[in-house]
Coordinates of C-alpha atoms in Angstrom, one line a residue:
X1 CA -38.3 13.4 -14.9
X2 CA -38.2 17.1 -13.9
X3 CA -34.9 18.4 -15.3
X4 CA -34.3 19.2 -19.0
X5 CA -30.8 17.8 -19.0
X6 CA -32.2 14.2 -19.0
X7 CA -32.8 14.6 -22.7
X8 CA -29.1 14.7 -23.3
X9 CA -28.4 11.6 -21.1
X10 CA -27.5 8.2 -22.4
X11 CA -29.3 5.3 -20.8
X12 CA -28.7 1.5 -20.5
X13 CA -30.9 -1.1 -18.8
X14 CA -30.4 -1.2 -15.1
X15 CA -28.9 -4.4 -13.6
X16 CA -31.3 -6.9 -12.1
X17 CA -32.2 -6.5 -8.4
X18 CA -32.0 -9.9 -6.7
X19 CA -34.5 -9.7 -3.8
X20 CA -33.5 -12.9 -1.9
X21 CA -32.5 -11.4 1.5
X22 CA -28.9 -12.3 0.8
X23 CA -27.5 -10.4 -2.2
X24 CA -28.6 -7.0 -0.9
X25 CA -28.7 -7.8 2.9
X26 CA -30.9 -9.6 5.3
X27 CA -33.4 -6.6 5.5
X28 CA -33.6 -6.1 1.8
X29 CA -36.9 -7.9 0.8
X30 CA -39.5 -5.3 0.1
X31 CA -42.0 -5.3 3.0
X32 CA -43.5 -1.9 4.1
X33 CA -43.9 -2.1 7.9
X34 CA -42.9 -0.8 11.2
X35 CA -40.3 -3.0 13.0
X36 CA -39.2 -2.7 16.6
X37 CA -35.6 -3.7 17.0
X38 CA -34.3 -4.3 20.6
X39 CA -31.2 -3.2 22.3
X40 CA -28.6 -6.0 22.2
X41 CA -30.2 -7.6 19.1
X42 CA -27.7 -8.8 16.4
X43 CA -29.0 -8.1 12.9
X44 CA -26.6 -10.6 11.3
X45 CA -23.7 -12.8 12.4
X46 CA -20.5 -10.9 12.8
X47 CA -22.0 -7.5 13.5
X48 CA -22.2 -5.3 16.6
X49 CA -25.3 -5.6 18.9
X50 CA -27.7 -2.7 18.7
X51 CA -26.9 0.1 21.2
X52 CA -30.6 1.0 21.9
X53 CA -34.2 0.2 21.0
X54 CA -34.9 1.3 17.4
X55 CA -38.2 1.8 15.6
X56 CA -37.6 1.0 11.9
X57 CA -40.0 2.4 9.4
X58 CA -39.3 0.1 6.5
X59 CA -39.9 0.8 2.8
X60 CA -41.7 4.1 3.3
X61 CA -43.0 5.7 0.1
X62 CA -41.9 9.2 -0.7
X63 CA -43.4 11.1 -3.7
X64 CA -41.1 13.4 -5.5
X65 CA -42.2 16.6 -7.3
X66 CA -42.8 14.9 -10.6
X67 CA -44.9 12.1 -9.1
X68 CA -42.1 9.5 -9.0
X69 CA -42.1 7.3 -5.8
X70 CA -39.0 6.3 -4.1
X71 CA -38.6 4.2 -1.0
X72 CA -36.7 4.9 2.2
X73 CA -35.9 3.3 5.5
X74 CA -36.2 5.4 8.6
X75 CA -34.5 4.5 11.9
X76 CA -35.8 6.3 15.0
X77 CA -35.0 6.1 18.7
X78 CA -37.9 3.9 19.9
X79 CA -39.5 6.5 22.2
X80 CA -38.5 9.6 20.3
X81 CA -40.8 12.5 19.7
X82 CA -39.0 15.2 17.7
X83 CA -35.6 14.3 16.4
X84 CA -33.2 15.6 13.7
X85 CA -32.4 13.4 10.8
X86 CA -29.1 12.3 9.1
X87 CA -29.5 11.4 5.5
X88 CA -27.3 9.0 3.4
X89 CA -28.0 9.7 -0.2
X90 CA -26.5 7.3 -2.8
X91 CA -27.4 4.5 -5.2
X92 CA -26.1 1.9 -2.8
X93 CA -28.9 -0.2 -1.3
X94 CA -30.6 1.2 1.7
X95 CA -30.8 -2.2 3.4
X96 CA -27.4 -3.6 2.1
X97 CA -25.4 -3.2 5.3
X98 CA -25.1 -7.0 5.6
X99 CA -24.6 -7.7 1.9
X100 CA -21.7 -10.1 1.2
X101 CA -19.9 -7.6 -1.1
X102 CA -19.6 -5.1 1.8
X103 CA -18.7 -7.7 4.4
X104 CA -16.0 -9.0 2.1
X105 CA -14.7 -5.4 1.4
X106 CA -14.3 -4.4 5.0
X107 CA -12.7 -7.7 5.8
X108 CA -10.3 -7.2 3.0
X109 CA -9.4 -3.8 4.4
X110 CA -8.7 -5.3 7.8
X111 CA -11.6 -3.4 9.4
X112 CA -13.9 -6.4 9.9
X113 CA -17.6 -5.8 10.6
X114 CA -17.8 -5.4 14.3
X115 CA -17.5 -1.6 14.0
X116 CA -21.2 -1.4 12.9
X117 CA -24.6 -2.8 13.5
X118 CA -25.4 -4.1 10.0
X119 CA -28.1 -1.4 9.6
X120 CA -25.4 0.9 8.1
X121 CA -25.9 1.9 4.5
X122 CA -22.5 1.5 2.7
X123 CA -20.5 4.7 3.4
X124 CA -23.2 6.1 5.6
X125 CA -23.9 6.7 9.4
X126 CA -24.7 3.7 11.6
X127 CA -28.3 4.0 12.8
X128 CA -27.5 2.1 16.0
X129 CA -25.0 4.7 17.2
X130 CA -26.9 7.8 16.1
X131 CA -30.3 6.6 17.4
X132 CA -28.7 6.0 20.8
X133 CA -27.8 9.7 20.8
X134 CA -31.2 11.1 19.8
X135 CA -31.0 11.1 16.0
X136 CA -33.0 9.6 13.2
X137 CA -31.2 8.1 10.2
X138 CA -32.8 8.0 6.7
X139 CA -31.5 5.6 4.1
X140 CA -33.1 6.2 0.7
X141 CA -33.1 4.1 -2.4
X142 CA -32.9 6.9 -4.9
X143 CA -34.8 7.1 -8.2
X144 CA -34.6 3.8 -10.2
X145 CA -32.8 1.8 -7.5
X146 CA -34.3 -1.4 -6.2
X147 CA -38.1 -0.8 -5.9
X148 CA -37.9 2.9 -6.3
X149 CA -39.6 4.1 -9.5
X150 CA -38.2 6.1 -12.4
X151 CA -34.8 5.9 -14.1
X152 CA -31.5 6.3 -12.3
X153 CA -29.4 9.3 -13.0
X154 CA -25.8 9.7 -11.9
X155 CA -25.6 12.9 -10.0
X156 CA -26.3 16.4 -11.2
X157 CA -29.5 18.5 -11.0
X158 CA -31.9 15.5 -11.0
X159 CA -30.4 14.0 -7.9
X160 CA -30.1 17.4 -6.3
X161 CA -33.8 18.1 -6.7
X162 CA -34.8 14.6 -5.5
X163 CA -32.6 15.1 -2.4
X164 CA -34.2 18.5 -1.8
X165 CA -37.7 16.9 -2.0
X166 CA -36.7 14.1 0.5
X167 CA -35.4 16.7 2.9
X168 CA -38.6 18.7 2.8
X169 CA -40.7 15.5 3.2
X170 CA -38.7 14.5 6.3
X171 CA -39.1 17.9 7.8
X172 CA -42.9 17.5 7.5
X173 CA -43.1 14.2 9.4
X174 CA -44.5 14.2 13.0
X175 CA -41.3 12.6 14.4
X176 CA -39.0 15.3 12.9
X177 CA -37.8 18.4 14.7
X178 CA -37.4 20.0 11.2
X179 CA -33.6 19.8 11.1
X180 CA -31.7 17.6 8.7
X181 CA -28.1 16.9 7.8
X182 CA -26.3 15.1 5.0
X183 CA -23.4 12.9 5.9
X184 CA -21.3 10.0 4.6
X185 CA -18.2 9.3 2.5
X186 CA -17.4 9.1 -1.3
X187 CA -20.6 9.1 -3.3
X188 CA -22.5 10.2 -0.2
X189 CA -20.2 13.3 -0.2
X190 CA -20.5 13.9 -3.9
X191 CA -24.3 14.0 -3.6
X192 CA -24.0 16.5 -0.7
X193 CA -22.3 19.1 -2.8
X194 CA -25.2 18.9 -5.3
X195 CA -28.1 18.7 -2.9
X196 CA -26.9 21.4 -0.5
X197 CA -26.3 23.8 -3.5
X198 CA -30.1 23.5 -4.1
X199 CA -30.6 25.1 -0.7
X200 CA -33.4 23.1 0.8
X201 CA -35.0 25.2 3.5
X202 CA -34.7 22.4 6.1
X203 CA -31.2 21.3 5.4
X204 CA -29.3 22.5 8.5
X205 CA -25.7 21.4 7.9
X206 CA -23.5 19.0 5.9
X207 CA -20.5 16.7 6.6
X208 CA -18.8 15.9 3.3
X209 CA -16.2 13.2 4.0
X210 CA -14.0 12.8 0.9
X211 CA -15.9 13.0 -2.4
X212 CA -15.2 14.2 -5.9
X213 CA -17.1 17.3 -7.1
X214 CA -16.8 17.3 -10.9
X215 CA -17.7 14.2 -12.8
X216 CA -15.6 15.2 -15.9
X217 CA -12.4 16.3 -14.1
X218 CA -12.4 13.9 -11.1
X219 CA -13.8 10.7 -12.6
X220 CA -14.4 10.4 -16.4
X221 CA -11.5 12.5 -17.9
X222 CA -8.9 13.0 -15.1
X223 CA -6.3 15.3 -16.7
X224 CA -8.2 15.0 -19.9
X225 CA -7.4 11.3 -20.2
X226 CA -10.5 9.2 -20.6
X227 CA -11.0 6.3 -18.1
X228 CA -14.2 4.2 -18.1
X229 CA -12.9 1.4 -15.8
X230 CA -13.9 2.8 -12.4
X231 CA -17.2 4.2 -13.8
X232 CA -18.1 0.7 -14.9
X233 CA -17.5 -0.5 -11.4
X234 CA -19.7 2.2 -9.9
X235 CA -22.6 1.6 -12.3
X236 CA -22.9 -2.0 -11.3
X237 CA -24.7 -0.6 -8.2
X238 CA -27.6 0.7 -10.4
X239 CA -29.9 -2.3 -9.8
X240 CA -33.6 -2.2 -10.3
X241 CA -36.6 -4.5 -9.5
X242 CA -38.9 -2.4 -11.7
X243 CA -37.2 -2.6 -15.1
X244 CA -35.7 0.9 -14.7
X245 CA -33.0 2.3 -17.0
X246 CA -29.7 3.7 -15.7
X247 CA -27.8 6.7 -16.9
X248 CA -24.7 5.3 -18.6
X249 CA -21.8 7.7 -18.1
X250 CA -19.5 5.6 -20.3
X251 CA -21.8 6.2 -23.3
X252 CA -21.9 9.9 -22.4
X253 CA -18.1 10.0 -22.5
X254 CA -18.2 8.8 -26.1
X255 CA -21.0 11.3 -27.0
X256 CA -19.6 14.3 -25.2
X257 CA -15.8 14.4 -25.1
X258 CA -15.6 18.1 -24.0
X259 CA -16.3 19.5 -20.6
X260 CA -18.4 22.3 -21.9
X261 CA -21.1 19.9 -23.0
X262 CA -24.3 20.6 -20.9
X263 CA -24.3 17.0 -19.6
X264 CA -20.9 17.6 -17.9
X265 CA -21.7 21.2 -16.8
X266 CA -24.7 19.7 -15.0
X267 CA -22.3 17.4 -13.1
X268 CA -20.1 20.2 -11.7
X269 CA -21.0 20.9 -8.0
X270 CA -21.9 24.5 -7.5
X271 CA -20.3 24.6 -4.0
X272 CA -20.4 28.4 -4.1
X273 CA -24.2 28.1 -3.7
X274 CA -23.9 26.2 -0.4
X275 CA -24.6 28.3 2.6
X276 CA -25.2 25.9 5.5
X277 CA -22.4 25.1 8.0
X278 CA -20.1 22.4 6.6
X279 CA -17.6 20.2 8.3
X280 CA -15.4 18.9 5.4
X281 CA -13.1 15.9 5.8
X282 CA -10.2 15.4 3.3
X283 CA -7.0 13.6 2.9
X284 CA -3.9 13.8 0.6
X285 CA -4.0 10.2 -0.2
X286 CA -7.3 9.4 -2.0
X287 CA -6.5 9.4 -5.7
X288 CA -10.3 9.4 -6.4
X289 CA -11.5 12.1 -4.0
X290 CA -8.6 14.4 -3.0
X291 CA -8.7 16.8 -5.9
X292 CA -12.5 17.2 -5.8
X293 CA -12.8 17.6 -2.1
X294 CA -10.2 20.4 -1.9
X295 CA -11.7 22.1 -4.9
X296 CA -15.2 22.1 -3.4
X297 CA -13.8 23.3 0.0
X298 CA -12.1 26.3 -1.7
X299 CA -15.3 27.2 -3.5
X300 CA -17.7 26.7 -0.5
X301 CA -20.1 29.6 0.0
X302 CA -20.7 28.7 3.7
X303 CA -19.6 31.3 6.2
X304 CA -19.3 28.6 8.8
X305 CA -17.0 25.9 7.4
X306 CA -14.3 23.6 8.8
X307 CA -11.6 21.5 7.0
X308 CA -10.0 18.5 8.7
X309 CA -7.2 16.7 6.7
X310 CA -6.5 13.3 8.1
X311 CA -3.9 10.6 7.2
X312 CA -6.1 7.5 6.7
X313 CA -8.5 6.1 4.1
X314 CA -12.0 7.5 4.4
X315 CA -13.8 4.4 5.8
X316 CA -11.5 3.7 8.8
X317 CA -11.5 7.4 9.5
X318 CA -15.3 7.9 9.3
X319 CA -16.1 5.0 11.5
X320 CA -13.4 5.5 14.1
X321 CA -14.9 6.1 17.5
X322 CA -13.0 9.3 18.3
X323 CA -13.7 10.8 14.9
X324 CA -17.4 9.9 15.2
X325 CA -17.5 11.6 18.6
X326 CA -16.0 14.7 17.1
X327 CA -18.6 14.7 14.3
X328 CA -21.3 14.3 16.9
X329 CA -20.1 17.6 18.5
X330 CA -20.8 19.3 15.1
X331 CA -24.2 17.7 14.7
X332 CA -25.2 18.3 18.3
X333 CA -24.3 22.0 18.0
X334 CA -26.4 22.6 14.9
X335 CA -29.1 19.9 15.1
X336 CA -29.7 19.6 18.8
X337 CA -28.9 23.2 19.6
X338 CA -26.2 22.3 22.1
X339 CA -24.4 25.6 21.8
X340 CA -22.2 25.1 24.9
X341 CA -20.4 21.9 23.7
X342 CA -17.3 23.7 22.5
X343 CA -17.7 23.1 18.8
X344 CA -17.4 26.8 18.0
X345 CA -13.8 26.7 19.3
X346 CA -12.8 24.2 16.6
X347 CA -10.0 25.6 14.4
X348 CA -11.2 26.5 10.9
X349 CA -8.5 24.1 9.5
X350 CA -6.8 21.1 11.0
X351 CA -4.2 19.6 8.7
X352 CA -1.7 16.8 8.7
X353 CA 2.0 16.5 7.9
X354 CA 3.0 13.0 6.8
X355 CA 6.5 11.6 7.0
X356 CA 5.8 8.1 5.7
X357 CA 7.8 6.7 8.6
X358 CA 5.1 6.3 11.2
X359 CA 5.5 9.8 12.8
X360 CA 2.7 11.8 11.2
X361 CA 1.7 15.0 12.8
X362 CA -2.1 15.3 12.8
X363 CA -4.8 17.9 13.6
X364 CA -2.4 20.9 13.3
X365 CA -4.6 24.0 13.8
X366 CA -4.6 26.8 11.1
X367 CA -6.8 29.6 9.9
X368 CA -6.3 28.7 6.2
X369 CA -5.2 26.0 3.9
X370 CA -2.4 26.2 2.9
X371 CA -1.4 27.6 6.3
X372 CA -0.2 31.2 6.3
X373 CA 3.5 30.3 6.7
X374 CA 3.5 28.3 3.4
X375 CA 4.9 30.0 0.3
X376 CA 5.6 28.7 -3.2
X377 CA 9.1 27.9 -4.3
X378 CA 10.3 26.7 -7.7
X379 CA 12.8 23.8 -8.1
X380 CA 14.2 23.6 -11.6
X381 CA 15.3 20.5 -13.5
X382 CA 18.9 20.1 -14.2
X383 CA 19.2 17.4 -17.0
X384 CA 23.0 16.9 -16.7
X385 CA 23.0 16.1 -12.9
X386 CA 19.3 14.9 -12.8
X387 CA 18.8 17.1 -9.8
X388 CA 16.4 19.8 -8.7
X389 CA 17.9 23.3 -8.1
X390 CA 16.8 26.7 -7.0
X391 CA 18.2 28.2 -10.2
X392 CA 17.4 27.2 -13.8
X393 CA 20.3 26.2 -16.1
X394 CA 21.2 28.7 -18.8
X395 CA 21.0 26.2 -21.6
X396 CA 18.3 23.8 -22.5
X397 CA 19.3 20.1 -22.2
X398 CA 16.5 18.0 -23.7
X399 CA 15.8 14.5 -22.4
X400 CA 14.2 11.8 -24.6
X401 CA 11.6 9.5 -23.0
X402 CA 10.7 6.6 -25.3
X403 CA 7.1 5.4 -24.9
X404 CA 7.6 1.9 -26.3
X405 CA 10.4 0.7 -24.0
X406 CA 12.0 0.8 -20.6
X407 CA 12.2 2.8 -18.4
X408 CA 9.5 5.1 -20.1
X409 CA 10.2 7.7 -17.4
X410 CA 12.7 10.3 -16.3
X411 CA 13.3 11.6 -12.8
X412 CA 15.1 14.3 -10.8
X413 CA 16.1 14.4 -7.2
X414 CA 17.1 16.7 -4.4
X415 CA 18.5 15.7 -1.0
X416 CA 17.8 17.8 2.1
X417 CA 20.4 18.9 4.6
X418 CA 17.8 20.1 7.1
X419 CA 14.2 19.2 8.0
X420 CA 11.9 20.5 5.3
X421 CA 8.1 20.5 5.2
X422 CA 5.8 21.2 2.3
X423 CA 2.1 21.9 2.9
X424 CA -0.3 23.1 0.2
X425 CA -0.8 22.9 -3.6
X426 CA 2.1 21.7 -5.7
X427 CA 2.4 21.8 -9.5
X428 CA 4.7 20.8 -12.3
X429 CA 5.6 23.2 -15.2
X430 CA 6.9 21.1 -18.0
X431 CA 8.0 22.2 -21.5
X432 CA 7.6 19.1 -23.8
X433 CA 7.4 18.0 -27.4
X434 CA 6.7 14.6 -29.0
X435 CA 8.4 12.9 -31.9
X436 CA 6.5 10.7 -34.4
X437 CA 3.1 11.4 -32.9
X438 CA 0.7 14.3 -32.2
X439 CA -0.2 14.0 -28.5
X440 CA 1.2 13.0 -25.1
X441 CA -0.3 11.6 -21.9
X442 CA 2.1 12.8 -19.2
X443 CA 2.1 11.4 -15.6
X444 CA 3.9 13.1 -12.7
X445 CA 4.6 11.6 -9.3
X446 CA 6.4 13.2 -6.3
X447 CA 8.1 10.6 -4.0
X448 CA 9.9 10.5 -0.8
X449 CA 13.1 8.4 -0.5
X450 CA 14.8 7.6 2.8
X451 CA 18.5 8.2 3.5
X452 CA 19.3 4.9 1.8
X453 CA 17.4 5.7 -1.4
X454 CA 14.4 3.5 -0.7
X455 CA 11.0 4.8 -2.0
X456 CA 8.6 5.2 0.9
X457 CA 4.9 4.7 1.0
X458 CA 2.2 4.3 3.7
X459 CA -0.8 2.0 4.0
X460 CA -3.9 4.0 5.0
X461 CA -6.1 0.9 5.9
X462 CA -5.5 -1.5 8.8
X463 CA -4.6 -4.6 6.6
X464 CA -0.9 -4.7 5.7
X465 CA -0.9 -8.3 4.7
X466 CA 0.6 -10.0 1.6
X467 CA -2.5 -9.9 -0.5
X468 CA -2.9 -6.1 0.0
X469 CA 0.8 -5.7 -0.7
X470 CA 0.2 -7.4 -4.0
X471 CA -2.8 -5.2 -4.9
X472 CA -1.2 -1.9 -3.9
X473 CA 2.3 -2.3 -5.2
X474 CA 1.2 -1.1 -8.7
X475 CA -2.4 -0.2 -8.0
X476 CA -5.2 0.2 -5.5
X477 CA -3.9 3.7 -4.9
X478 CA -6.6 4.8 -2.5
X479 CA -5.4 2.2 0.0
X480 CA -1.7 3.1 0.0
X481 CA -0.3 6.6 -0.1
X482 CA 2.8 7.0 -2.3
X483 CA 3.0 10.8 -2.7
X484 CA 1.6 13.7 -4.7
X485 CA 0.5 13.0 -8.3
X486 CA -1.0 14.5 -11.4
X487 CA -1.6 13.8 -15.1
X488 CA -2.4 15.7 -18.3
X489 CA -3.1 14.9 -21.9
X490 CA -1.1 17.5 -23.8
X491 CA -3.8 18.3 -26.4
X492 CA -6.1 19.2 -23.5
X493 CA -3.6 21.6 -21.9
X494 CA -5.6 24.8 -22.4
X495 CA -6.0 26.7 -19.2
X496 CA -9.3 28.2 -18.0
X497 CA -8.5 31.9 -17.8
X498 CA -11.3 32.5 -15.2
X499 CA -10.3 29.8 -12.8
X500 CA -6.6 29.0 -13.3
X501 CA -4.0 30.6 -11.0
X502 CA -0.2 30.2 -10.7
X503 CA -0.8 28.1 -7.6
X504 CA -3.6 25.9 -8.9
X505 CA -3.9 25.4 -12.7
X506 CA -7.4 24.7 -14.0
X507 CA -8.1 23.4 -17.5
X508 CA -11.1 24.3 -19.7
X509 CA -11.2 20.9 -21.4
X510 CA -13.3 22.5 -24.1
X511 CA -10.9 22.0 -27.1
X512 CA -8.3 19.6 -28.5
X513 CA -5.0 21.1 -29.6
X514 CA -2.8 18.4 -31.2
X515 CA 0.9 19.0 -31.3
X516 CA 2.7 19.8 -34.5
X517 CA 6.2 18.4 -35.3
X518 CA 8.9 20.2 -33.3
X519 CA 6.3 22.1 -31.3
X520 CA 7.3 22.7 -27.7
X521 CA 4.3 23.3 -25.5
X522 CA 4.0 24.3 -21.8
X523 CA 2.1 21.9 -19.6
X524 CA 0.9 23.2 -16.3
X525 CA 0.1 20.0 -14.4
X526 CA -1.8 20.3 -11.1
X527 CA -0.6 17.9 -8.5
X528 CA -2.6 16.6 -5.5
X529 CA -2.4 18.7 -2.3
X530 CA 0.3 17.5 0.1
X531 CA 1.6 17.8 3.6
X532 CA 4.9 16.0 3.5
X533 CA 8.0 16.2 5.7
X534 CA 11.6 15.4 4.8
X535 CA 14.4 14.8 7.3
X536 CA 18.1 15.5 6.8
X537 CA 19.6 13.0 4.3
X538 CA 16.2 12.2 2.8
X539 CA 15.4 12.8 -0.9
X540 CA 12.6 14.2 -3.0
X541 CA 12.2 12.5 -6.3
X542 CA 9.9 13.7 -9.1
X543 CA 9.0 11.2 -11.8
X544 CA 7.8 12.2 -15.3
X545 CA 6.4 9.1 -16.9
X546 CA 4.7 7.9 -20.1
X547 CA 2.5 5.5 -18.0
X548 CA 0.2 5.6 -15.0
X549 CA 2.7 4.7 -12.3
X550 CA 0.1 4.7 -9.5
X551 CA -2.2 2.3 -11.3
X552 CA -5.8 1.5 -10.5
X553 CA -8.0 3.2 -7.8
X554 CA -9.2 0.0 -6.1
X555 CA -8.3 -3.7 -6.3
X556 CA -9.8 -5.5 -9.3
X557 CA -10.2 -2.3 -11.4
X558 CA -7.7 -1.5 -14.1
X559 CA -6.1 1.9 -14.3
X560 CA -6.3 4.2 -17.3
X561 CA -4.8 3.3 -20.7
X562 CA -2.5 6.1 -22.0
X563 CA -2.5 7.1 -25.7
X564 CA 1.3 7.4 -26.1
X565 CA 3.4 6.7 -29.2
X566 CA 6.7 7.9 -30.4
X567 CA 9.1 9.7 -28.1
X568 CA 8.5 12.4 -25.5
X569 CA 11.0 15.1 -25.2
X570 CA 11.4 17.0 -21.9
X571 CA 13.1 20.4 -22.1
X572 CA 14.9 21.6 -19.0
X573 CA 16.8 24.9 -19.3
X574 CA 17.0 28.4 -20.9
X575 CA 13.6 29.6 -22.1
X576 CA 12.3 26.0 -21.6
X577 CA 13.2 25.7 -17.9
X578 CA 10.9 23.1 -16.5
X579 CA 10.3 23.1 -12.8
X580 CA 8.5 21.6 -9.8
X581 CA 6.7 24.3 -7.7
X582 CA 6.2 23.3 -4.0
X583 CA 4.5 25.0 -1.0
X584 CA 7.4 25.4 1.4
X585 CA 6.7 25.9 5.1
X586 CA 8.9 28.6 6.7

């Protein structure tokens, strides 16, 4: 491998690649060749017929700078000469569009599979659509995946350099017009931050659609609380037919508990180094991706950048026909030089306001996020009335929250007498101590209650059936939006003086500061960005809990396990005036 950081990595054997033409899709068996796919052809039962004739360059070998060979599939318009290329970089199988696991996933979400051709790499662009509009699509199996050589790493500088090498290889091919773009959701966005920061000369633009940007803060230790569960789910995708090893992030969590370790520093996207045009897609609702997407957006070095905040889960949004057409305007403008298509008139920011009652307001134009008419307002906790107020109480009224019994939480409310909208970055400032222990895992949740006191939420996927109700009631938080949230381990509360602001706290996670008996500590808890509207008679409720109220990220994956014992004490007045800070629109 070419990067020094690999010496600090921890590796485990990759999972076995089953090359039977079923497990990883009907086109997965290794067979380098040129295939000619015809318009109207159906790749597999249940998928959409191809929209045009496609030339598929299957299992093409690409040599990286250190001599390692990876394999890619290239989809070209049949009679193309010079075309731009869209790249879907991830560990998910390049030929796995018809794999049972993905068919089952999209059926579970209520999307079905008729929205794509079956050539679509998971979370990537559909070659059928894009080839019909004059584009090539490149689906790579990255280092160590399937038949590609080397050992698999999980983002950072190694993947960034490998992506750089692939881009420059594509630009040298006789069918390429020399322009490339990165696109896709989730992992395919995460990789975009890293590859684009390497500044490949032939990378023209990027389309990050919801993806975390810091492995430590967004995945392994959210709020300083370790959680291996979803990482284990991700790493199952590291399958090899060559006996490769895979970087094991769960072992690295044990070896390197602090964020200043080189292994974690290598997994922070350097978005400030990205200079190409960027069309960034975000949402308030994705408990895995929201924080990292907004952070990368704020740091982006691109002079030409757009932010669109939607109200759905990333997959139904990305594959929606109207949204795909909007994306094509962006790509046509930069990759096909169609400078008269109106893309340059797109607002720099388009945000959404959610009301959780079916009347969301989407694509609101703005110059910035938060919009310029948003300002920060503090709402203080009143322990006697359990309300939120514009003024702090003069005396402290502590509230005990037991960690070993019900309810294990405390909440405060305020009811609005007029329509009130919040758009931007909220936070909670809590003054807390713990009895009979030396640490606290604190979870915060901002809810909306209707005029009758019912807690509101909103599905962001098409399926609203009984099974999904079950999964999302206490978990599967990326599929059902329940409000702004945040969490923090008290011993990891130290703020990064260089990055933290009053609006957006940022933690260093480079030290552990256990709590002493009777020690009251300030906790600045960053909450996920929000755009939320309350109508007269409706109520905002903030919950401070000893447990993960939102639960798991996806069905079948447990949520994090708190390290809580003893009794948490929340202080609410005098010099310990805890409050919720919200971005109020005026």
